PDB file of C-alpha atoms in Angstrom:
ATOM      1  CA  UNK A1023       5.809  -8.273 -29.564  1.00 85.00           C
ATOM      2  CA  UNK A1024       7.558  -8.111 -26.814  1.00 90.00           C
ATOM      3  CA  UNK A1025       9.883  -9.456 -25.719  1.00 92.00           C
ATOM      4  CA  UNK A1026      12.511 -10.183 -22.177  1.00 94.00           C
ATOM      5  CA  UNK A1027      16.565 -11.305 -22.614  1.00 95.00           C
ATOM      6  CA  UNK A1028      18.186 -12.457 -19.329  1.00 94.00           C
ATOM      7  CA  UNK A1029      21.114 -14.420 -19.372  1.00 87.00           C
ATOM      8  CA  UNK A1030      20.965 -17.567 -19.826  1.00 79.00           C
ATOM      9  CA  UNK A1031      20.798 -20.502 -17.579  1.00 87.00           C
ATOM     10  CA  UNK A1032      22.906 -21.400 -14.661  1.00 94.00           C
ATOM     11  CA  UNK A1033      25.699 -18.115 -13.496  1.00 95.00           C
ATOM     12  CA  UNK A1034      28.172 -19.842  -9.778  1.00 96.00           C
ATOM     13  CA  UNK A1035      29.506 -18.059  -7.703  1.00 96.00           C
ATOM     14  CA  UNK A1036      31.707 -16.940  -4.808  1.00 97.00           C
ATOM     15  CA  UNK A1037      30.044 -15.246  -1.324  1.00 97.00           C
ATOM     16  CA  UNK A1038      31.356 -12.322  -1.112  1.00 97.00           C
ATOM     17  CA  UNK A1039      31.895 -11.593  -5.398  1.00 97.00           C
ATOM     18  CA  UNK A1040      29.218  -9.490  -6.714  1.00 97.00           C
ATOM     19  CA  UNK A1041      26.599 -10.087  -8.609  1.00 96.00           C
ATOM     20  CA  UNK A1042      25.634  -8.753 -12.019  1.00 96.00           C
ATOM     21  CA  UNK A1043      22.448 -10.509 -13.740  1.00 97.00           C
ATOM     22  CA  UNK A1044      21.571  -8.140 -17.368  1.00 97.00           C
ATOM     23  CA  UNK A1045      18.385  -7.807 -18.414  1.00 97.00           C
ATOM     24  CA  UNK A1046      17.613  -6.096 -22.634  1.00 97.00           C
ATOM     25  CA  UNK A1047      14.020  -5.547 -23.168  1.00 95.00           C
ATOM     26  CA  UNK A1048      12.036  -4.453 -26.519  1.00 94.00           C
ATOM     27  CA  UNK A1049       8.473  -2.951 -26.370  1.00 90.00           C
ATOM     28  CA  UNK A1050       6.434  -0.497 -27.912  1.00 86.00           C
ATOM     29  CA  UNK A1051       4.569   0.609 -25.276  1.00 80.00           C
ATOM     30  CA  UNK A1052       4.835   2.390 -21.644  1.00 76.00           C
ATOM     31  CA  UNK A1053       8.240   0.478 -20.030  1.00 80.00           C
ATOM     32  CA  UNK A1054       7.323  -0.916 -16.511  1.00 91.00           C
ATOM     33  CA  UNK A1055      10.261  -3.548 -15.185  1.00 94.00           C
ATOM     34  CA  UNK A1056      10.430  -5.961 -13.003  1.00 96.00           C
ATOM     35  CA  UNK A1057      13.223  -8.284 -10.570  1.00 97.00           C
ATOM     36  CA  UNK A1058      11.050 -11.718  -9.788  1.00 97.00           C
ATOM     37  CA  UNK A1059      13.254 -13.827  -6.995  1.00 98.00           C
ATOM     38  CA  UNK A1060      12.283 -17.541  -7.257  1.00 97.00           C
ATOM     39  CA  UNK A1061      13.045 -19.288  -3.908  1.00 96.00           C
ATOM     40  CA  UNK A1062      13.270 -23.723  -3.947  1.00 93.00           C
ATOM     41  CA  UNK A1063       9.809 -25.097  -3.855  1.00 92.00           C
ATOM     42  CA  UNK A1064       7.961 -21.021  -3.522  1.00 95.00           C
ATOM     43  CA  UNK A1065       6.090 -18.856  -5.952  1.00 96.00           C
ATOM     44  CA  UNK A1066       8.455 -15.857  -8.137  1.00 97.00           C
ATOM     45  CA  UNK A1067       7.632 -13.213  -5.736  1.00 95.00           C
ATOM     46  CA  UNK A1068       8.599  -9.568  -6.569  1.00 95.00           C
ATOM     47  CA  UNK A1069      12.340  -7.989  -5.582  1.00 97.00           C
ATOM     48  CA  UNK A1070      12.504  -5.228  -7.625  1.00 95.00           C
ATOM     49  CA  UNK A1071      10.591  -2.392 -10.124  1.00 94.00           C
ATOM     50  CA  UNK A1072      11.138   0.317 -12.296  1.00 93.00           C
ATOM     51  CA  UNK A1073       8.818   2.749 -14.649  1.00 90.00           C
ATOM     52  CA  UNK A1074      11.497   5.452 -14.719  1.00 91.00           C
ATOM     53  CA  UNK A1075      14.857   5.676 -17.024  1.00 93.00           C
ATOM     54  CA  UNK A1076      18.126   6.566 -15.134  1.00 94.00           C
ATOM     55  CA  UNK A1077      16.886   6.075 -11.551  1.00 94.00           C
ATOM     56  CA  UNK A1078      18.558   3.520  -9.627  1.00 95.00           C
ATOM     57  CA  UNK A1079      15.461   0.923  -7.566  1.00 96.00           C
ATOM     58  CA  UNK A1080      17.284  -0.229  -4.532  1.00 96.00           C
ATOM     59  CA  UNK A1081      15.664  -3.630  -2.206  1.00 95.00           C
ATOM     60  CA  UNK A1082      17.221  -6.067  -0.471  1.00 93.00           C
ATOM     61  CA  UNK A1083      20.602  -5.789  -0.833  1.00 96.00           C
ATOM     62  CA  UNK A1084      20.206  -6.008  -4.915  1.00 97.00           C
ATOM     63  CA  UNK A1085      19.700  -2.305  -7.115  1.00 98.00           C
ATOM     64  CA  UNK A1086      19.148  -2.262 -10.708  1.00 97.00           C
ATOM     65  CA  UNK A1087      18.744   0.951 -12.511  1.00 97.00           C
ATOM     66  CA  UNK A1088      16.623   1.688 -15.925  1.00 95.00           C
ATOM     67  CA  UNK A1089      18.131   2.543 -19.041  1.00 95.00           C
ATOM     68  CA  UNK A1090      15.356   2.926 -21.752  1.00 93.00           C
ATOM     69  CA  UNK A1091      18.466   4.589 -24.171  1.00 93.00           C
ATOM     70  CA  UNK A1092      20.381   1.322 -24.368  1.00 95.00           C
ATOM     71  CA  UNK A1093      16.128  -1.048 -23.047  1.00 94.00           C
ATOM     72  CA  UNK A1094      18.289  -2.468 -20.160  1.00 96.00           C
ATOM     73  CA  UNK A1095      17.807  -3.315 -15.920  1.00 97.00           C
ATOM     74  CA  UNK A1096      19.872  -5.187 -14.723  1.00 97.00           C
ATOM     75  CA  UNK A1097      20.217  -6.377 -11.337  1.00 98.00           C
ATOM     76  CA  UNK A1098      23.484  -5.950 -10.060  1.00 98.00           C
ATOM     77  CA  UNK A1099      24.611  -6.314  -6.001  1.00 98.00           C
ATOM     78  CA  UNK A1100      28.157  -5.293  -4.032  1.00 97.00           C
ATOM     79  CA  UNK A1101      28.615  -9.314  -2.342  1.00 97.00           C
ATOM     80  CA  UNK A1102      26.446 -12.202  -3.367  1.00 97.00           C
ATOM     81  CA  UNK A1103      25.304 -14.395  -0.145  1.00 97.00           C
ATOM     82  CA  UNK A1104      24.419 -18.123  -0.349  1.00 97.00           C
ATOM     83  CA  UNK A1105      20.978 -17.280   1.308  1.00 96.00           C
ATOM     84  CA  UNK A1106      20.667 -15.175  -3.108  1.00 97.00           C
ATOM     85  CA  UNK A1107      21.048 -19.167  -4.476  1.00 97.00           C
ATOM     86  CA  UNK A1108      17.489 -18.361  -6.769  1.00 97.00           C
ATOM     87  CA  UNK A1109      15.869 -18.043 -10.182  1.00 97.00           C
ATOM     88  CA  UNK A1110      15.671 -15.165 -11.260  1.00 97.00           C
ATOM     89  CA  UNK A1111      13.584 -13.177 -13.803  1.00 97.00           C
ATOM     90  CA  UNK A1112      13.340 -10.235 -15.333  1.00 97.00           C
ATOM     91  CA  UNK A1113       9.962  -9.974 -16.724  1.00 95.00           C
ATOM     92  CA  UNK A1114       7.970  -5.765 -18.520  1.00 93.00           C
ATOM     93  CA  UNK A1115       5.091  -5.302 -18.583  1.00 88.00           C
ATOM     94  CA  UNK A1116       3.741  -4.069 -22.178  1.00 80.00           C
ATOM     95  CA  UNK A1117       0.686  -3.638 -24.597  1.00 75.00           C
ATOM     96  CA  UNK A1118      -2.530  -4.008 -22.968  1.00 77.00           C
ATOM     97  CA  UNK A1119      -1.103  -4.909 -19.431  1.00 81.00           C
ATOM     98  CA  UNK A1120       0.766  -8.456 -20.340  1.00 87.00           C
ATOM     99  CA  UNK A1121       3.178  -9.310 -18.589  1.00 91.00           C
ATOM    100  CA  UNK A1122       6.105 -11.102 -20.928  1.00 92.00           C
ATOM    101  CA  UNK A1123       8.747 -12.402 -19.138  1.00 93.00           C
ATOM    102  CA  UNK A1124      12.874 -13.431 -20.104  1.00 93.00           C
ATOM    103  CA  UNK A1125      13.590 -16.833 -19.415  1.00 93.00           C
ATOM    104  CA  UNK A1126      15.054 -16.708 -15.775  1.00 94.00           C
ATOM    105  CA  UNK A1127      18.137 -16.935 -14.774  1.00 95.00           C
ATOM    106  CA  UNK A1128      19.987 -19.567 -12.238  1.00 96.00           C
ATOM    107  CA  UNK A1129      21.959 -18.511  -9.490  1.00 96.00           C
ATOM    108  CA  UNK A1130      24.447 -20.635  -7.443  1.00 97.00           C
ATOM    109  CA  UNK A1131      26.534 -18.847  -4.631  1.00 97.00           C
ATOM    110  CA  UNK A1132      29.100 -22.021  -2.626  1.00 96.00           C
ATOM    111  CA  UNK A1133      31.458 -21.208   0.556  1.00 95.00           C
TER     112      UNK A1133
ATOM    113  CA  UNK B 953      -0.794  -8.752   1.414  1.00 58.00           C
ATOM    114  CA  UNK B 954      -2.780 -10.265  -1.664  1.00 54.00           C
ATOM    115  CA  UNK B 955      -3.277 -13.926  -1.210  1.00 92.00           C
ATOM    116  CA  UNK B 956      -4.003 -16.245  -4.205  1.00 96.00           C
ATOM    117  CA  UNK B 957      -3.956 -19.529  -3.598  1.00 97.00           C
ATOM    118  CA  UNK B 958      -4.455 -22.675  -5.847  1.00 97.00           C
ATOM    119  CA  UNK B 959      -5.585 -26.048  -5.694  1.00 96.00           C
ATOM    120  CA  UNK B 960      -4.744 -28.693  -6.199  1.00 97.00           C
ATOM    121  CA  UNK B 961      -1.389 -28.383  -4.852  1.00 96.00           C
ATOM    122  CA  UNK B 962      -0.720 -31.692  -6.960  1.00 97.00           C
ATOM    123  CA  UNK B 963      -2.398 -33.867  -9.357  1.00 97.00           C
ATOM    124  CA  UNK B 964      -1.494 -36.976 -11.296  1.00 97.00           C
ATOM    125  CA  UNK B 965      -3.869 -37.973 -14.186  1.00 97.00           C
ATOM    126  CA  UNK B 966      -3.398 -39.749 -17.592  1.00 97.00           C
ATOM    127  CA  UNK B 967      -3.123 -39.175 -21.082  1.00 97.00           C
ATOM    128  CA  UNK B 968      -6.503 -38.178 -22.340  1.00 96.00           C
ATOM    129  CA  UNK B 969      -7.896 -37.143 -19.117  1.00 96.00           C
ATOM    130  CA  UNK B 970      -9.801 -34.371 -17.599  1.00 96.00           C
ATOM    131  CA  UNK B 971      -8.299 -31.710 -15.305  1.00 97.00           C
ATOM    132  CA  UNK B 972      -9.089 -28.558 -13.701  1.00 98.00           C
ATOM    133  CA  UNK B 973      -7.244 -26.105 -12.127  1.00 98.00           C
ATOM    134  CA  UNK B 974      -8.801 -23.244 -10.161  1.00 98.00           C
ATOM    135  CA  UNK B 975      -7.078 -20.262  -8.323  1.00 98.00           C
ATOM    136  CA  UNK B 976      -8.858 -17.659  -5.683  1.00 97.00           C
ATOM    137  CA  UNK B 977      -7.388 -14.660  -5.265  1.00 96.00           C
ATOM    138  CA  UNK B 978      -8.985 -12.210  -2.613  1.00 94.00           C
ATOM    139  CA  UNK B 979      -8.084  -8.732  -2.707  1.00 84.00           C
ATOM    140  CA  UNK B 980      -9.731  -7.940  -5.342  1.00 86.00           C
ATOM    141  CA  UNK B 981      -7.372  -7.637  -8.060  1.00 91.00           C
ATOM    142  CA  UNK B 982      -8.449  -6.738 -12.118  1.00 91.00           C
ATOM    143  CA  UNK B 983      -6.504  -9.329 -13.208  1.00 93.00           C
ATOM    144  CA  UNK B 984      -5.408 -13.159 -12.831  1.00 95.00           C
ATOM    145  CA  UNK B 985      -3.297 -15.011 -14.476  1.00 96.00           C
ATOM    146  CA  UNK B 986      -2.233 -18.545 -16.050  1.00 98.00           C
ATOM    147  CA  UNK B 987       1.476 -19.214 -16.145  1.00 98.00           C
ATOM    148  CA  UNK B 988       2.913 -22.829 -17.215  1.00 98.00           C
ATOM    149  CA  UNK B 989       7.300 -22.982 -15.345  1.00 96.00           C
ATOM    150  CA  UNK B 990       9.317 -25.416 -17.391  1.00 93.00           C
ATOM    151  CA  UNK B 991      13.196 -25.705 -17.125  1.00 86.00           C
ATOM    152  CA  UNK B 992      15.320 -24.176 -19.579  1.00 83.00           C
ATOM    153  CA  UNK B 993      11.051 -22.095 -20.653  1.00 86.00           C
ATOM    154  CA  UNK B 994      10.927 -20.590 -17.553  1.00 89.00           C
ATOM    155  CA  UNK B 995       7.476 -18.758 -16.785  1.00 94.00           C
ATOM    156  CA  UNK B 996       5.278 -18.967 -20.184  1.00 95.00           C
ATOM    157  CA  UNK B 997       1.633 -17.381 -19.854  1.00 95.00           C
ATOM    158  CA  UNK B 998      -1.474 -19.419 -21.026  1.00 97.00           C
ATOM    159  CA  UNK B 999      -4.742 -17.234 -20.662  1.00 97.00           C
ATOM    160  CA  UNK B1000      -5.130 -14.205 -18.843  1.00 95.00           C
ATOM    161  CA  UNK B1001      -8.168 -11.828 -17.517  1.00 95.00           C
ATOM    162  CA  UNK B1002      -9.307  -8.388 -16.870  1.00 93.00           C
ATOM    163  CA  UNK B1003     -12.774  -9.491 -15.146  1.00 93.00           C
ATOM    164  CA  UNK B1004     -15.552 -11.728 -14.956  1.00 95.00           C
ATOM    165  CA  UNK B1005     -16.414 -13.323 -18.339  1.00 94.00           C
ATOM    166  CA  UNK B1006     -13.175 -12.016 -20.038  1.00 95.00           C
ATOM    167  CA  UNK B1007     -10.278 -14.383 -21.322  1.00 96.00           C
ATOM    168  CA  UNK B1008      -7.011 -13.222 -23.098  1.00 94.00           C
ATOM    169  CA  UNK B1009      -5.066 -15.307 -24.932  1.00 94.00           C
ATOM    170  CA  UNK B1010      -1.127 -15.524 -23.731  1.00 94.00           C
ATOM    171  CA  UNK B1011       1.726 -17.252 -24.932  1.00 93.00           C
ATOM    172  CA  UNK B1012       0.893 -20.445 -25.084  1.00 96.00           C
ATOM    173  CA  UNK B1013      -2.778 -21.373 -25.376  1.00 96.00           C
ATOM    174  CA  UNK B1014      -2.748 -24.943 -26.995  1.00 96.00           C
ATOM    175  CA  UNK B1015      -4.100 -27.642 -25.615  1.00 96.00           C
ATOM    176  CA  UNK B1016      -5.935 -24.978 -22.401  1.00 98.00           C
ATOM    177  CA  UNK B1017      -9.647 -23.080 -22.009  1.00 97.00           C
ATOM    178  CA  UNK B1018      -9.786 -21.244 -19.359  1.00 98.00           C
ATOM    179  CA  UNK B1019     -12.543 -19.120 -17.668  1.00 97.00           C
ATOM    180  CA  UNK B1020     -12.881 -15.974 -14.589  1.00 97.00           C
ATOM    181  CA  UNK B1021     -16.288 -17.193 -13.116  1.00 97.00           C
ATOM    182  CA  UNK B1022     -15.765 -14.098 -10.470  1.00 96.00           C
ATOM    183  CA  UNK B1023     -13.695 -11.075  -9.726  1.00 95.00           C
ATOM    184  CA  UNK B1024     -12.325 -13.755  -7.738  1.00 96.00           C
ATOM    185  CA  UNK B1025     -12.182 -17.585  -9.433  1.00 97.00           C
ATOM    186  CA  UNK B1026      -9.420 -18.208 -12.505  1.00 98.00           C
ATOM    187  CA  UNK B1027      -9.843 -21.523 -13.242  1.00 98.00           C
ATOM    188  CA  UNK B1028      -7.287 -24.147 -16.230  1.00 98.00           C
ATOM    189  CA  UNK B1029      -8.625 -26.536 -18.154  1.00 98.00           C
ATOM    190  CA  UNK B1030      -7.343 -29.374 -20.224  1.00 96.00           C
ATOM    191  CA  UNK B1031      -9.864 -31.647 -21.957  1.00 92.00           C
ATOM    192  CA  UNK B1032      -7.245 -34.096 -23.329  1.00 94.00           C
ATOM    193  CA  UNK B1033      -4.705 -33.868 -21.371  1.00 96.00           C
ATOM    194  CA  UNK B1034      -0.911 -34.936 -22.298  1.00 97.00           C
ATOM    195  CA  UNK B1035       2.727 -35.643 -20.799  1.00 97.00           C
ATOM    196  CA  UNK B1036       3.754 -32.675 -22.731  1.00 97.00           C
ATOM    197  CA  UNK B1037       1.193 -31.138 -20.827  1.00 98.00           C
ATOM    198  CA  UNK B1038       3.467 -32.635 -17.329  1.00 97.00           C
ATOM    199  CA  UNK B1039       4.719 -28.962 -15.778  1.00 97.00           C
ATOM    200  CA  UNK B1040       4.471 -26.771 -12.921  1.00 98.00           C
ATOM    201  CA  UNK B1041       1.226 -24.084 -13.447  1.00 98.00           C
ATOM    202  CA  UNK B1042       0.825 -20.347 -11.507  1.00 98.00           C
ATOM    203  CA  UNK B1043      -1.672 -18.444 -11.129  1.00 98.00           C
ATOM    204  CA  UNK B1044      -1.098 -14.754 -10.624  1.00 96.00           C
ATOM    205  CA  UNK B1045      -3.753 -12.495  -9.940  1.00 94.00           C
ATOM    206  CA  UNK B1046      -2.343  -7.559 -10.134  1.00 92.00           C
ATOM    207  CA  UNK B1047      -3.758  -4.391 -10.412  1.00 87.00           C
ATOM    208  CA  UNK B1048      -3.413  -2.132 -13.208  1.00 77.00           C
ATOM    209  CA  UNK B1049      -2.133   0.951 -10.890  1.00 77.00           C
ATOM    210  CA  UNK B1050      -0.025  -1.628  -9.415  1.00 73.00           C
ATOM    211  CA  UNK B1051       1.882  -2.072 -12.949  1.00 74.00           C
ATOM    212  CA  UNK B1052       0.199  -4.705 -13.099  1.00 78.00           C
ATOM    213  CA  UNK B1053       2.551  -6.003 -10.584  1.00 88.00           C
ATOM    214  CA  UNK B1054       2.474 -10.107 -10.206  1.00 91.00           C
ATOM    215  CA  UNK B1055       1.164 -12.002  -7.459  1.00 94.00           C
ATOM    216  CA  UNK B1056       1.681 -15.049  -7.417  1.00 96.00           C
ATOM    217  CA  UNK B1057      -0.343 -18.484  -5.467  1.00 97.00           C
ATOM    218  CA  UNK B1058       2.077 -20.991  -4.479  1.00 96.00           C
ATOM    219  CA  UNK B1059       1.578 -23.608  -7.753  1.00 97.00           C
ATOM    220  CA  UNK B1060      -0.324 -26.680  -9.434  1.00 98.00           C
ATOM    221  CA  UNK B1061       2.534 -29.798 -10.496  1.00 97.00           C
ATOM    222  CA  UNK B1062       0.271 -31.509 -12.381  1.00 98.00           C
ATOM    223  CA  UNK B1063       1.798 -34.728 -13.875  1.00 97.00           C
ATOM    224  CA  UNK B1064       0.021 -36.386 -16.966  1.00 97.00           C
ATOM    225  CA  UNK B1065       1.313 -40.359 -17.234  1.00 96.00           C
TER     226      UNK B1065
END
């Protein structure tokens, strides 16, 4: 079946340093990849999405590029902000329009 | 913007009790989903539905039933609740024309004592 593997657990960064959260996936179906962000006591919401190979997608200072050759969709940002502290999920839509989520990466940005 | 509401927002019950969690979406989306969220496991899909009367089995269905009564309403039923079902439950909706992007409700925190 489909699977998504993310940088696991906790990532701690100093404000101003670059962010990179890894995401790799496996699916036998059409590839629709997503990053969702969940701030404390809130629901997850969409951050980025892509289905186009080798095309950079950007939103709110974050960017990701879908690479089908390596089955990757890493999330990046050039300079972390305190407000980026949140839980990040990588997800894909697979067969029968069934979503599959990774286990999530908790990002903590400190001054 | 998609609107998904859930009720109740918090629920406490005892082992063996019956619980129904409700979800309503008002954007005519085809698909609706129930997830549970637990530290270390992320979001796990319990059940989902393509439309009224349809039910698909998710990845962690044991101990849960679900019913989609209308396009707007999707219910999650725990008929004999156990402490292992203590969790934060999210409902979501989506449309296949939008790559099945998930629009989440605010969540229901369930505690089974």
